[in-house]
């Protein structure tokens, strides 16, 4: 179980000693949600709303400004991210794997794909020995739609989507308990994307893999997730079971976001931006990360109009239709 | 015709032998036209785009074919001419924003450099003003302050937009966009498409747009090129390709789209069974044959020729809608 307990992350907007304290990026502002074991939790929201930051806080690639994250692993061990020690952090990271949004930044260009897959694995508690690990690498590389011969090539020799699949394989080979997928299928064609989604769903069945699934494609997030959280300006504005949210969106921001989704057109109509213009104006005017959206903590309270469907009061005064 | 790609083939030297990334690819781009390239991951879309700018990685080689810009072969351009072609005529926006920025330069500094390269006469203040306007154009809020930030201080989507600002700085004739909206949310995607369409209206910019987002491209491109295994499998008007695909791969791709509202607890996804082609050991015949529901023995003998079928160009021996 993972509990993001009112987490806050502010970044300085200016670097250096003389950085003014009031100039900050309010990346995450009191987000509170739980992810249950074996659950796939989808996180959506516009660019810059704090999804990646939330994920990075869980693996301590960023330090919390406020709040805490509690992770209770399946073997009963508890981790609290605020003030976590080095040994605990190593133990946490062997259980929680993060697949980056931008794989070019995270694959060591000097290593072959075989080494990329095995290097992270070797120091994990599950390392099964060289030959067994090789075997797993061969089978996994095929499951992500590449071939065994690709193990000898280097990251630069691959297309963007192929690199993305390599970083998925690198995370999966260590058999993590929790997998954070940050925009991992967006660079794939829809056919290989389906294959990867099926692989993830299967691993959830087989191993009880818990997942935080971040993506902009709302149809994909809606398909793969059990529950979905919607973020806006570092605040969780709505949370509901995926099937509920796909059918019934209560917060005006969620309504706006979903209306902006492009749909496949086969009628030759030229591009037209969708989405209610009034809502668009309201939400794009407000989307400035250098202003604190939470001037009053009661803003963060969420109503629960039906069990499991939580709607934040913040920004909910936007014009509703 | 402003840009013509003619029978382009590109190989890479790898430890395991030659890899045929692009095979006999042809298409055209007219002034003010938007052409979308879609298709399999690894099918040669980015390498095709890189070939146009002659920026394929060092182990790659244009093995055959030609690329013509207006009436000149791009492959024959040299030194100053090549620099001008890359700087003024054709601008490219890349797939992975993280790789395109120097981490030690602030956004303002790198943008100023791009602007100065195209307009050497501008003073510091004018450059700053233009930088701010460009960031506003791509909807970066608080541009004055953001100019001082470094790449790591931006989310993926914000970096992508800043990259587009760089491309706009040179006022190009042809804009090649390689998955420019991949890491962007749906509202900004729509905004970027608006922006590109505005550029085409204002300056008649021709746009080559590589994407996996079929919904986005469906209302944006005049024509679509569908690639698989290094080959163009289908090419035609967007409406024709999407409404009545003539190639079984195109049909499979459309069937693989996740329908909005579908949920894994109720419905499984359509999956093209079988593995994508291995470019190190290509099939002798149609690369799609191992996965094609219509495959016949003849399909595996030779790569099918491109022929015209219902107004589209199609590389398949079976005629008619699929
Ligand atoms: N190191 C940093 N320093 C300053 N600001 C940062 C830093 N990292 C992120 N930010 C800012 O924090 C906010 C949240 O960024 P984050 O990357 O979490 O967004 P996101 O929801 O993942 O967006 P995207 O969908 O574009 O990836 C943005 O305004 C971003 O510019
Ligand atoms: N530098 C390189 N050396 C060897 N092979 C390469 C190199 N760059 C690309 N390739 C190979 O060339 C083929 C085409 O790659 P390309 O990047 O054009 O694919 P793509 O269609 O853009 O895919 P994606 O949708 O995943 O971005 C792939 O099989 C890739 O592995
Ligand atoms: S040529 Fe044959 S194998 Fe290839 S797509 Fe057409 S029918 Fe299928
Ligand atoms: Mg992100
Ligand atoms: Mg590519």
PDB file of C-alpha atoms and ligand atoms in Angstrom, chain B residues 247-248 286 288-289 292 294-295 299 304 316-318, ligand 3:
ATOM      1  CA  UNK B 247      -3.343  -2.203 -46.752  1.00  0.00           C
ATOM      2  CA  UNK B 248      -3.916  -4.929 -44.131  1.00  0.00           C
ATOM      3  CA  UNK B 286       6.237  -8.684 -47.736  1.00  0.00           C
ATOM      4  CA  UNK B 288       3.916  -7.954 -42.937  1.00  0.00           C
ATOM      5  CA  UNK B 289       3.310 -11.505 -44.197  1.00  0.00           C
ATOM      6  CA  UNK B 292      -1.155 -10.720 -42.146  1.00  0.00           C
ATOM      7  CA  UNK B 294      -4.713 -12.244 -45.899  1.00  0.00           C
ATOM      8  CA  UNK B 295      -1.220 -13.603 -46.586  1.00  0.00           C
ATOM      9  CA  UNK B 299       3.379 -12.766 -50.567  1.00  0.00           C
ATOM     10  CA  UNK B 304       5.128  -6.372 -53.514  1.00  0.00           C
ATOM     11  CA  UNK B 316       0.035  -5.240 -51.285  1.00  0.00           C
ATOM     12  CA  UNK B 317      -0.903  -7.890 -53.810  1.00  0.00           C
ATOM     13  CA  UNK B 318      -4.507  -8.105 -52.649  1.00  0.00           C
TER      14      UNK B 318
HETATM   15  S1  LIG C   3       1.244  -8.522 -49.671  1.00  0.00           S
HETATM   16 FE1  LIG C   3       0.301 -10.323 -48.790  1.00  0.00          FE
HETATM   17  S2  LIG C   3       1.205 -10.476 -46.751  1.00  0.00           S
HETATM   18 FE2  LIG C   3       1.649  -8.453 -47.499  1.00  0.00          FE
HETATM   19  S3  LIG C   3       0.020  -7.226 -46.716  1.00  0.00           S
HETATM   20 FE3  LIG C   3      -0.637  -7.837 -48.760  1.00  0.00          FE
HETATM   21  S4  LIG C   3      -1.777  -9.722 -48.425  1.00  0.00           S
HETATM   22 FE4  LIG C   3      -0.682  -9.323 -46.532  1.00  0.00          FE
END
